[in-house]
mmCIF file of C-alpha atoms in Angstrom:
data_model
loop_
_atom_site.group_PDB
_atom_site.id
_atom_site.type_symbol
_atom_site.label_atom_id
_atom_site.label_comp_id
_atom_site.label_asym_id
_atom_site.label_seq_id
_atom_site.Cartn_x
_atom_site.Cartn_y
_atom_site.Cartn_z
ATOM 1 C CA MET A 224 21.074 -21.660 5.834
ATOM 2 C CA LYS A 225 17.884 -21.534 3.803
ATOM 3 C CA LYS A 226 17.907 -23.766 0.725
ATOM 4 C CA ARG A 227 17.105 -22.573 -2.761
ATOM 5 C CA THR A 228 15.936 -24.640 -5.690
ATOM 6 C CA LEU A 229 18.435 -24.373 -8.546
ATOM 7 C CA LEU A 230 17.737 -24.350 -12.260
ATOM 8 C CA SER A 231 17.638 -27.890 -13.680
ATOM 9 C CA MET A 232 20.274 -28.813 -16.297
ATOM 10 C CA ALA A 233 20.333 -31.541 -18.902
ATOM 11 C CA MET A 234 23.314 -33.828 -18.366
ATOM 12 C CA VAL A 235 25.720 -34.282 -21.241
ATOM 13 C CA ALA A 236 26.641 -37.970 -21.595
ATOM 14 C CA THR A 237 30.192 -37.348 -22.772
ATOM 15 C CA MET A 238 31.162 -35.094 -19.872
ATOM 16 C CA ALA A 239 32.842 -36.454 -16.799
ATOM 17 C CA LEU A 240 32.117 -33.349 -14.749
ATOM 18 C CA ALA A 241 29.603 -30.522 -15.129
ATOM 19 C CA THR A 242 29.629 -27.432 -12.985
ATOM 20 C CA PHE A 243 27.216 -24.562 -13.002
ATOM 21 C CA THR A 244 26.743 -21.207 -11.292
ATOM 22 C CA GLY A 245 24.100 -18.485 -11.671
ATOM 23 C CA CYS A 246 24.775 -15.799 -14.270
ATOM 24 C CA GLY A 247 26.793 -12.713 -13.385
ATOM 25 C CA GLY A 248 28.178 -14.170 -10.158
ATOM 26 C CA SER A 249 24.816 -15.268 -8.750
ATOM 27 C CA ARG A 250 25.031 -16.442 -5.153
ATOM 28 C CA GLU A 251 23.262 -19.768 -5.815
ATOM 29 C CA GLY A 252 25.026 -22.848 -4.496
ATOM 30 C CA ALA A 253 26.784 -25.044 -7.092
ATOM 31 C CA ALA A 254 26.062 -28.730 -7.798
ATOM 32 C CA THR A 255 28.361 -31.136 -9.670
ATOM 33 C CA THR A 256 28.150 -34.640 -11.207
ATOM 34 C CA ASP A 257 30.692 -37.306 -10.373
ATOM 35 C CA THR A 258 30.381 -39.371 -13.539
ATOM 36 C CA ALA A 259 28.790 -39.076 -16.946
ATOM 37 C CA ALA A 260 26.503 -41.928 -15.966
ATOM 38 C CA GLU A 261 24.764 -39.907 -13.258
ATOM 39 C CA THR A 262 21.116 -39.567 -14.195
ATOM 40 C CA THR A 263 19.252 -36.295 -14.626
ATOM 41 C CA GLU A 264 17.023 -37.250 -11.704
ATOM 42 C CA GLU A 265 20.038 -37.679 -9.421
ATOM 43 C CA ALA A 266 21.468 -34.349 -10.565
ATOM 44 C CA GLU A 267 18.179 -32.578 -9.816
ATOM 45 C CA THR A 268 18.125 -34.090 -6.333
ATOM 46 C CA THR A 269 21.645 -32.795 -5.735
ATOM 47 C CA GLU A 270 20.653 -29.387 -7.061
ATOM 48 C CA ALA A 271 17.569 -29.165 -4.891
ATOM 49 C CA SER A 272 19.635 -29.832 -1.776
ATOM 50 C CA ALA A 273 22.357 -27.292 -2.552
ATOM 51 C CA GLU A 274 22.497 -24.531 0.041
ATOM 52 C CA GLU A 275 22.635 -20.805 -0.536
ATOM 53 C CA SER A 276 26.162 -19.493 -0.272
ATOM 54 C CA PHE A 277 27.340 -16.074 0.857
ATOM 55 C CA PRO A 278 30.732 -15.403 -0.730
ATOM 56 C CA GLY A 279 32.571 -12.447 0.755
ATOM 57 C CA PHE A 280 34.095 -9.594 -1.202
ATOM 58 C CA GLU A 281 37.189 -7.411 -1.291
ATOM 59 C CA ASP A 282 38.229 -4.371 0.720
ATOM 60 C CA GLY A 283 37.184 -1.072 -0.833
ATOM 61 C CA ALA A 284 34.111 -2.600 -2.462
ATOM 62 C CA THR A 285 31.391 -0.391 -3.910
ATOM 63 C CA ILE A 286 28.213 -0.206 -1.812
ATOM 64 C CA GLY A 287 25.060 1.316 -3.282
ATOM 65 C CA VAL A 288 22.432 3.115 -1.216
ATOM 66 C CA SER A 289 19.140 4.054 -2.866
ATOM 67 C CA LEU A 290 16.876 6.251 -0.739
ATOM 68 C CA PRO A 291 13.297 7.252 -1.616
ATOM 69 C CA TRP A 292 13.799 11.010 -1.202
ATOM 70 C CA LEU A 293 15.411 13.650 0.989
ATOM 71 C CA GLY A 294 12.241 15.495 1.902
ATOM 72 C CA THR A 295 12.297 14.719 5.629
ATOM 73 C CA GLN A 296 15.057 15.017 8.174
ATOM 74 C CA ASN A 297 15.507 11.287 8.709
ATOM 75 C CA TRP A 298 16.199 10.600 5.017
ATOM 76 C CA LYS A 299 18.598 13.535 4.746
ATOM 77 C CA GLU A 300 20.406 12.210 7.817
ATOM 78 C CA ALA A 301 20.558 8.767 6.208
ATOM 79 C CA GLU A 302 22.192 10.208 3.074
ATOM 80 C CA GLU A 303 24.852 11.999 5.107
ATOM 81 C CA MET A 304 25.503 9.150 7.539
ATOM 82 C CA PHE A 305 25.731 6.409 4.912
ATOM 83 C CA THR A 306 28.209 8.471 2.904
ATOM 84 C CA ALA A 307 30.409 9.235 5.899
ATOM 85 C CA GLN A 308 30.209 5.907 7.695
ATOM 86 C CA LEU A 309 30.676 3.708 4.621
ATOM 87 C CA GLU A 310 33.778 5.703 3.684
ATOM 88 C CA GLU A 311 35.053 5.406 7.250
ATOM 89 C CA ALA A 312 34.526 1.632 7.086
ATOM 90 C CA GLY A 313 36.652 1.421 3.940
ATOM 91 C CA TYR A 314 33.942 1.113 1.306
ATOM 92 C CA LYS A 315 33.233 3.156 -1.816
ATOM 93 C CA PRO A 316 29.669 4.492 -1.394
ATOM 94 C CA ILE A 317 27.213 5.447 -4.118
ATOM 95 C CA VAL A 318 24.363 7.193 -2.267
ATOM 96 C CA GLN A 319 21.403 8.468 -4.270
ATOM 97 C CA ALA A 320 17.802 9.543 -3.666
ATOM 98 C CA ALA A 321 14.871 8.935 -6.024
ATOM 99 C CA ASP A 322 12.694 12.017 -5.381
ATOM 100 C CA GLN A 323 9.692 9.749 -4.660
ATOM 101 C CA LYS A 324 9.765 8.369 -8.236
ATOM 102 C CA VAL A 325 9.732 4.577 -8.667
ATOM 103 C CA THR A 326 11.198 4.645 -12.184
ATOM 104 C CA GLN A 327 14.049 6.860 -11.028
ATOM 105 C CA GLN A 328 14.828 4.442 -8.204
ATOM 106 C CA GLN A 329 14.762 1.486 -10.596
ATOM 107 C CA GLN A 330 17.255 3.268 -12.845
ATOM 108 C CA GLN A 331 19.505 4.131 -9.915
ATOM 109 C CA ILE A 332 19.599 0.512 -8.758
ATOM 110 C CA GLU A 333 20.368 -0.675 -12.309
ATOM 111 C CA SER A 334 23.257 1.807 -12.454
ATOM 112 C CA MET A 335 24.595 0.570 -9.111
ATOM 113 C CA ILE A 336 24.560 -3.013 -10.429
ATOM 114 C CA GLU A 337 26.425 -1.899 -13.573
ATOM 115 C CA ASN A 338 28.981 -0.073 -11.423
ATOM 116 C CA GLY A 339 29.864 -3.251 -9.574
ATOM 117 C CA ALA A 340 28.135 -2.710 -6.236
ATOM 118 C CA LYS A 341 28.536 -5.713 -3.961
ATOM 119 C CA VAL A 342 25.652 -4.649 -1.708
ATOM 120 C CA ILE A 343 22.735 -2.355 -2.468
ATOM 121 C CA VAL A 344 20.780 -0.847 0.411
ATOM 122 C CA VAL A 345 17.254 0.142 -0.638
ATOM 123 C CA GLY A 346 14.800 2.411 1.149
ATOM 124 C CA PRO A 347 11.996 1.937 -1.381
ATOM 125 C CA VAL A 348 9.695 4.603 -2.763
ATOM 126 C CA ASP A 349 7.151 1.798 -3.176
ATOM 127 C CA GLY A 350 8.177 -1.507 -1.634
ATOM 128 C CA SER A 351 6.080 -3.532 -4.095
ATOM 129 C CA GLN A 352 7.393 -2.017 -7.355
ATOM 130 C CA LEU A 353 11.076 -3.013 -7.391
ATOM 131 C CA GLY A 354 10.821 -6.768 -7.934
ATOM 132 C CA ALA A 355 12.288 -6.924 -11.447
ATOM 133 C CA VAL A 356 15.355 -4.786 -10.763
ATOM 134 C CA LEU A 357 16.035 -6.552 -7.462
ATOM 135 C CA GLU A 358 15.926 -9.892 -9.282
ATOM 136 C CA GLN A 359 18.556 -8.438 -11.639
ATOM 137 C CA ALA A 360 20.687 -7.617 -8.624
ATOM 138 C CA LYS A 361 20.283 -11.147 -7.287
ATOM 139 C CA GLU A 362 21.310 -12.670 -10.617
ATOM 140 C CA ALA A 363 24.386 -10.420 -10.669
ATOM 141 C CA GLY A 364 25.442 -11.695 -7.241
ATOM 142 C CA VAL A 365 24.563 -8.477 -5.424
ATOM 143 C CA TYR A 366 23.296 -8.591 -1.851
ATOM 144 C CA VAL A 367 20.183 -6.459 -1.242
ATOM 145 C CA ILE A 368 19.263 -5.026 2.157
ATOM 146 C CA GLY A 369 15.975 -3.227 2.670
ATOM 147 C CA TYR A 370 16.380 -0.070 4.735
ATOM 148 C CA ASP A 371 13.551 1.161 6.986
ATOM 149 C CA ARG A 372 10.892 -0.388 4.711
ATOM 150 C CA LEU A 373 10.057 -3.925 3.572
ATOM 151 C CA LEU A 374 10.837 -4.938 -0.017
ATOM 152 C CA GLU A 375 7.747 -6.842 -1.140
ATOM 153 C CA ASN A 376 6.890 -9.493 -3.734
ATOM 154 C CA THR A 377 10.478 -10.357 -4.651
ATOM 155 C CA SER A 378 13.035 -13.035 -3.854
ATOM 156 C CA GLY A 379 15.796 -10.496 -4.554
ATOM 157 C CA VAL A 380 16.163 -9.326 -0.954
ATOM 158 C CA ASP A 381 18.423 -10.786 1.727
ATOM 159 C CA GLY A 382 17.153 -8.895 4.779
ATOM 160 C CA VAL A 383 15.572 -5.703 6.060
ATOM 161 C CA VAL A 384 16.785 -3.308 8.768
ATOM 162 C CA GLN A 385 14.058 -1.239 10.379
ATOM 163 C CA PHE A 386 12.443 -0.093 13.576
ATOM 164 C CA GLY A 387 9.441 -2.141 14.650
ATOM 165 C CA SER A 388 6.606 -0.606 12.622
ATOM 166 C CA VAL A 389 3.630 -2.107 14.465
ATOM 167 C CA LYS A 390 5.302 -1.228 17.768
ATOM 168 C CA THR A 391 5.773 2.332 16.535
ATOM 169 C CA GLY A 392 2.030 2.638 15.944
ATOM 170 C CA GLU A 393 1.279 1.226 19.365
ATOM 171 C CA LEU A 394 3.552 3.827 20.965
ATOM 172 C CA GLN A 395 1.900 6.650 19.020
ATOM 173 C CA ALA A 396 -1.545 5.551 20.198
ATOM 174 C CA GLN A 397 -0.469 5.071 23.798
ATOM 175 C CA ALA A 398 1.046 8.553 23.817
ATOM 176 C CA LEU A 399 -2.176 9.982 22.372
ATOM 177 C CA LEU A 400 -4.231 8.387 25.159
ATOM 178 C CA GLN A 401 -1.769 9.570 27.784
ATOM 179 C CA GLY A 402 -1.862 13.103 26.440
ATOM 180 C CA LEU A 403 -5.656 13.183 26.337
ATOM 181 C CA GLU A 404 -5.833 12.149 29.990
ATOM 182 C CA GLU A 405 -3.231 14.746 30.965
ATOM 183 C CA LYS A 406 -4.449 17.672 28.867
ATOM 184 C CA LYS A 407 -8.147 17.277 28.095
ATOM 185 C CA GLY A 408 -9.885 16.272 31.298
ATOM 186 C CA GLU A 409 -12.451 13.497 31.427
ATOM 187 C CA ALA A 410 -13.585 11.342 28.506
ATOM 188 C CA PRO A 411 -15.134 11.147 25.991
ATOM 189 C CA TYR A 412 -12.568 12.716 23.667
ATOM 190 C CA ASN A 413 -13.184 13.861 20.094
ATOM 191 C CA ILE A 414 -10.373 12.661 17.838
ATOM 192 C CA GLU A 415 -9.388 12.181 14.199
ATOM 193 C CA LEU A 416 -7.027 9.661 12.613
ATOM 194 C CA PHE A 417 -4.284 10.152 10.021
ATOM 195 C CA GLY A 418 -2.167 7.524 8.273
ATOM 196 C CA GLY A 419 0.992 7.711 6.200
ATOM 197 C CA GLY A 420 1.634 7.131 2.511
ATOM 198 C CA PRO A 421 -0.108 3.984 1.206
ATOM 199 C CA ALA A 422 2.876 3.052 -0.987
ATOM 200 C CA ASP A 423 5.065 2.773 2.122
ATOM 201 C CA PRO A 424 4.654 -0.729 3.616
ATOM 202 C CA ASN A 425 5.324 0.701 7.076
ATOM 203 C CA ALA A 426 2.349 3.066 6.948
ATOM 204 C CA PRO A 427 -0.445 0.472 7.267
ATOM 205 C CA ASN A 428 1.590 -1.256 9.980
ATOM 206 C CA PHE A 429 1.835 1.999 11.944
ATOM 207 C CA PHE A 430 -1.934 2.365 11.592
ATOM 208 C CA THR A 431 -2.619 -1.257 12.531
ATOM 209 C CA GLY A 432 -0.468 -0.946 15.643
ATOM 210 C CA ALA A 433 -2.201 2.265 16.654
ATOM 211 C CA MET A 434 -5.697 0.906 16.090
ATOM 212 C CA SER A 435 -4.952 -2.162 18.222
ATOM 213 C CA VAL A 436 -4.715 0.328 21.091
ATOM 214 C CA LEU A 437 -7.373 2.835 20.023
ATOM 215 C CA GLN A 438 -10.165 0.596 18.693
ATOM 216 C CA PRO A 439 -11.183 -0.754 22.132
ATOM 217 C CA LYS A 440 -11.418 2.842 23.364
ATOM 218 C CA ILE A 441 -13.531 3.763 20.323
ATOM 219 C CA ASP A 442 -15.775 0.769 20.976
ATOM 220 C CA ASP A 443 -16.369 1.661 24.641
ATOM 221 C CA GLY A 444 -17.029 5.343 23.893
ATOM 222 C CA THR A 445 -13.876 6.786 25.449
ATOM 223 C CA LEU A 446 -12.851 8.047 22.012
ATOM 224 C CA VAL A 447 -15.211 9.479 19.403
ATOM 225 C CA VAL A 448 -14.017 9.774 15.800
ATOM 226 C CA VAL A 449 -16.431 12.526 14.855
ATOM 227 C CA SER A 450 -15.904 12.218 11.085
ATOM 228 C CA GLY A 451 -16.410 8.462 11.201
ATOM 229 C CA GLN A 452 -13.244 7.965 9.134
ATOM 230 C CA THR A 453 -11.474 5.010 10.746
ATOM 231 C CA ASP A 454 -10.195 2.895 7.825
ATOM 232 C CA PHE A 455 -6.598 3.262 6.689
ATOM 233 C CA THR A 456 -7.737 3.967 3.127
ATOM 234 C CA GLN A 457 -9.773 6.940 4.409
ATOM 235 C CA CYS A 458 -6.999 8.218 6.663
ATOM 236 C CA ALA A 459 -3.906 7.664 4.504
ATOM 237 C CA THR A 460 -1.837 10.636 3.312
ATOM 238 C CA VAL A 461 -0.568 10.085 -0.225
ATOM 239 C CA ASP A 462 3.220 10.520 -0.499
ATOM 240 C CA TRP A 463 3.376 11.547 3.165
ATOM 241 C CA ASP A 464 2.562 15.016 1.804
ATOM 242 C CA ASN A 465 2.181 17.606 4.583
ATOM 243 C CA ALA A 466 0.105 19.922 2.382
ATOM 244 C CA LYS A 467 -2.359 17.108 1.610
ATOM 245 C CA ALA A 468 -2.614 16.338 5.316
ATOM 246 C CA GLN A 469 -3.301 19.977 6.162
ATOM 247 C CA SER A 470 -5.955 20.188 3.442
ATOM 248 C CA ARG A 471 -7.684 17.081 4.805
ATOM 249 C CA MET A 472 -7.548 18.487 8.346
ATOM 250 C CA ASP A 473 -9.030 21.771 7.115
ATOM 251 C CA SER A 474 -11.930 19.817 5.585
ATOM 252 C CA LEU A 475 -12.460 17.674 8.682
ATOM 253 C CA LEU A 476 -12.641 20.735 10.909
ATOM 254 C CA ALA A 477 -14.955 22.660 8.596
ATOM 255 C CA GLY A 478 -17.292 19.701 8.144
ATOM 256 C CA ASN A 479 -17.403 18.306 11.668
ATOM 257 C CA TYR A 480 -16.165 20.763 14.280
ATOM 258 C CA SER A 481 -18.001 24.042 13.747
ATOM 259 C CA ASP A 482 -19.639 23.525 17.166
ATOM 260 C CA LYS A 483 -17.215 21.041 18.705
ATOM 261 C CA GLU A 484 -13.686 21.027 20.074
ATOM 262 C CA ILE A 485 -11.210 18.531 18.711
ATOM 263 C CA ASP A 486 -9.243 16.942 21.536
ATOM 264 C CA GLY A 487 -6.669 14.768 19.800
ATOM 265 C CA VAL A 488 -5.275 13.550 16.485
ATOM 266 C CA LEU A 489 -3.309 10.421 15.649
ATOM 267 C CA SER A 490 -0.541 11.616 13.328
ATOM 268 C CA PRO A 491 1.838 9.168 11.608
ATOM 269 C CA ASN A 492 4.877 11.480 11.491
ATOM 270 C CA ASP A 493 6.170 14.864 12.578
ATOM 271 C CA GLY A 494 5.639 16.786 9.344
ATOM 272 C CA ILE A 495 1.991 15.777 9.233
ATOM 273 C CA ALA A 496 1.672 16.531 12.961
ATOM 274 C CA ARG A 497 2.833 20.104 12.399
ATOM 275 C CA ALA A 498 0.428 20.459 9.457
ATOM 276 C CA ILE A 499 -2.461 19.236 11.640
ATOM 277 C CA ILE A 500 -1.572 21.639 14.444
ATOM 278 C CA THR A 501 -1.304 24.553 12.010
ATOM 279 C CA SER A 502 -4.724 23.697 10.576
ATOM 280 C CA CYS A 503 -6.267 23.637 14.055
ATOM 281 C CA GLU A 504 -4.706 26.979 14.948
ATOM 282 C CA ASN A 505 -5.973 28.523 11.706
ATOM 283 C CA ALA A 506 -9.465 27.269 12.528
ATOM 284 C CA GLY A 507 -9.392 28.852 15.977
ATOM 285 C CA GLN A 508 -9.276 25.507 17.749
ATOM 286 C CA GLU A 509 -7.303 24.935 20.914
ATOM 287 C CA ILE A 510 -4.272 22.822 20.001
ATOM 288 C CA PRO A 511 -5.231 19.146 20.261
ATOM 289 C CA VAL A 512 -3.023 16.357 21.593
ATOM 290 C CA VAL A 513 -1.058 15.202 18.531
ATOM 291 C CA SER A 514 1.342 12.264 18.111
ATOM 292 C CA GLY A 515 4.290 12.142 15.699
ATOM 293 C CA LEU A 516 7.303 10.200 14.452
ATOM 294 C CA ASP A 517 10.978 10.740 13.557
ATOM 295 C CA ALA A 518 11.947 13.288 16.231
ATOM 296 C CA GLU A 519 12.540 15.980 13.614
ATOM 297 C CA ASN A 520 14.254 19.047 15.028
ATOM 298 C CA GLU A 521 11.264 21.337 14.604
ATOM 299 C CA SER A 522 8.943 18.858 16.266
ATOM 300 C CA VAL A 523 11.400 18.233 19.091
ATOM 301 C CA GLU A 524 11.200 21.983 19.757
ATOM 302 C CA TRP A 525 7.393 21.827 19.528
ATOM 303 C CA VAL A 526 7.262 18.908 21.978
ATOM 304 C CA TRP A 527 9.512 20.818 24.366
ATOM 305 C CA SER A 528 7.341 23.947 24.108
ATOM 306 C CA GLY A 529 4.089 21.974 24.437
ATOM 307 C CA ARG A 530 2.650 22.572 20.959
ATOM 308 C CA GLN A 531 3.063 18.924 19.874
ATOM 309 C CA TYR A 532 2.455 16.357 22.583
ATOM 310 C CA SER A 533 4.747 13.542 21.428
ATOM 311 C CA THR A 534 6.996 12.122 18.763
ATOM 312 C CA VAL A 535 8.704 8.752 18.369
ATOM 313 C CA ALA A 536 12.468 8.603 18.068
ATOM 314 C CA LYS A 537 13.953 6.214 15.523
ATOM 315 C CA PRO A 538 17.632 7.249 15.578
ATOM 316 C CA THR A 539 18.969 7.222 12.026
ATOM 317 C CA ASN A 540 22.489 6.648 13.287
ATOM 318 C CA ASP A 541 21.435 3.358 14.905
ATOM 319 C CA LEU A 542 19.726 2.175 11.715
ATOM 320 C CA VAL A 543 22.715 3.066 9.519
ATOM 321 C CA ALA A 544 25.152 1.458 11.973
ATOM 322 C CA LYS A 545 23.136 -1.790 12.016
ATOM 323 C CA THR A 546 23.070 -1.835 8.213
ATOM 324 C CA ILE A 547 26.839 -1.424 7.993
ATOM 325 C CA GLU A 548 27.279 -4.160 10.600
ATOM 326 C CA ILE A 549 25.402 -6.512 8.230
ATOM 327 C CA ILE A 550 27.471 -5.341 5.255
ATOM 328 C CA ASP A 551 30.648 -6.119 7.231
ATOM 329 C CA SER A 552 29.330 -9.628 7.922
ATOM 330 C CA LEU A 553 28.644 -10.187 4.218
ATOM 331 C CA LYS A 554 32.073 -8.851 3.257
ATOM 332 C CA ALA A 555 33.721 -11.344 5.621
ATOM 333 C CA GLY A 556 31.800 -14.218 4.043
ATOM 334 C CA ASN A 557 29.746 -14.817 7.179
ATOM 335 C CA GLY A 558 26.394 -14.242 5.504
ATOM 336 C CA MET A 559 23.366 -12.566 7.028
ATOM 337 C CA PRO A 560 23.455 -12.440 10.836
ATOM 338 C CA ALA A 561 20.928 -14.480 12.796
ATOM 339 C CA THR A 562 17.615 -12.866 13.720
ATOM 340 C CA ASP A 563 14.462 -14.060 15.430
ATOM 341 C CA VAL A 564 12.162 -12.055 13.154
ATOM 342 C CA GLU A 565 11.035 -13.020 9.658
ATOM 343 C CA VAL A 566 8.287 -11.437 7.565
ATOM 344 C CA ASP A 567 6.509 -12.906 4.540
ATOM 345 C CA ASN A 568 6.999 -10.400 1.713
ATOM 346 C CA GLY A 569 4.617 -12.242 -0.606
ATOM 347 C CA VAL A 570 7.327 -14.413 -2.179
ATOM 348 C CA LYS A 571 9.659 -15.427 0.646
ATOM 349 C CA ASN A 572 10.229 -15.063 4.353
ATOM 350 C CA VAL A 573 12.609 -12.143 4.765
ATOM 351 C CA ARG A 574 14.957 -11.743 7.706
ATOM 352 C CA VAL A 575 14.134 -8.551 9.599
ATOM 353 C CA TYR A 576 16.520 -6.804 11.968
ATOM 354 C CA GLU A 577 14.259 -4.734 14.210
ATOM 355 C CA LEU A 578 15.424 -1.902 16.439
ATOM 356 C CA PRO A 579 13.238 -0.526 19.248
ATOM 357 C CA PRO A 580 11.518 2.867 18.747
ATOM 358 C CA VAL A 581 11.126 5.202 21.748
ATOM 359 C CA VAL A 582 8.221 7.548 22.448
ATOM 360 C CA VAL A 583 9.289 11.091 23.351
ATOM 361 C CA THR A 584 7.311 13.624 25.401
ATOM 362 C CA LYS A 585 8.437 16.724 27.234
ATOM 363 C CA ASP A 586 8.784 14.627 30.390
ATOM 364 C CA ASN A 587 11.448 12.269 29.007
ATOM 365 C CA ALA A 588 12.994 14.255 26.129
ATOM 366 C CA LYS A 589 16.244 15.057 27.937
ATOM 367 C CA GLU A 590 16.676 11.419 28.887
ATOM 368 C CA VAL A 591 15.979 10.141 25.367
ATOM 369 C CA PHE A 592 18.372 12.630 23.748
ATOM 370 C CA ALA A 593 21.082 12.471 26.421
ATOM 371 C CA ASN A 594 23.548 11.086 23.837
ATOM 372 C CA ASP A 595 22.306 13.243 20.941
ATOM 373 C CA PRO A 596 23.986 16.663 21.383
ATOM 374 C CA SER A 597 22.249 18.301 18.439
ATOM 375 C CA ARG A 598 18.743 17.476 19.664
ATOM 376 C CA LEU A 599 19.651 18.032 23.301
ATOM 377 C CA GLU A 600 20.652 21.568 22.297
ATOM 378 C CA LEU A 601 17.045 22.162 21.205
ATOM 379 C CA LEU A 602 15.681 21.562 24.704
ATOM 380 C CA LYS A 603 16.152 25.047 26.115
#
């Protein structure tokens, strides 16, 4: 168990025994004095060595789930699956979405604390803006699990469940290179780069992973970023907004490709991929090789038909199931399961439970979705 430093207390000389716990059922370990003669220094030493405890909780407990929005298929699936699977597991779920508004998410989390949630699962709108309310949850004895995105700059988080974000970017870039070789003949290839929403801590990781694969090919001339825009800040798409991505693509094509063909585009997710492809079609360009993410139904159909070259599957059901597995462990008093991965969130090292993403192209789509009847039905 990791150790936490506890708040120091002045010893009262007339007391034979002093016991303390954090306010509102805080999960801090408790330290006691054996005699009134024990010195303050000795008490502080005992306090500093007290270990974090993970008390369990009762059947039928309330579990809060705060999602950033429902604007993409994966988040809508998460809302439905958390509601159904938490109920099936015997919990009382409160599942809400924040419509991409940080203040709304803060208020939802506060309400979940007030309603007695034992665990709150948070897919943050902005992973760096929830510190104060998550500290409130910690002080109230509530476990906090980050879902799909890291919760940054706070000690009020117990772990994060997500797919490997850097690995996801690597897969997107590898698929882009593969598609260029298959579809566009010999190098060099003209490409452009898109990133996700800068408030999402996964987005720069996706981009970093992708550029670890693409940058050497840019350096040796295999890839040419015609616009010259290669920094994440230049390529990011605020709020993951498809319309903003399409507008940027329109501008890139008008400003750089009046006499050139665009061969490929790194896209951070499926909605943006479809916006990029639509922009290219409107400009009279041949459809470039475009990556994606989330295996949204429409993009699965586009991959199968050849309009979109690839996507990356991050099955929501697997992510929800892993989260509930952790909640079950906490309920039983067994604490957070062991993991080999920890990430510094700016305040503490956070346990991360990573699941493996899978790249999907037309060649392997039926294999990837063999156990997903709804998506398999799309491959006709």
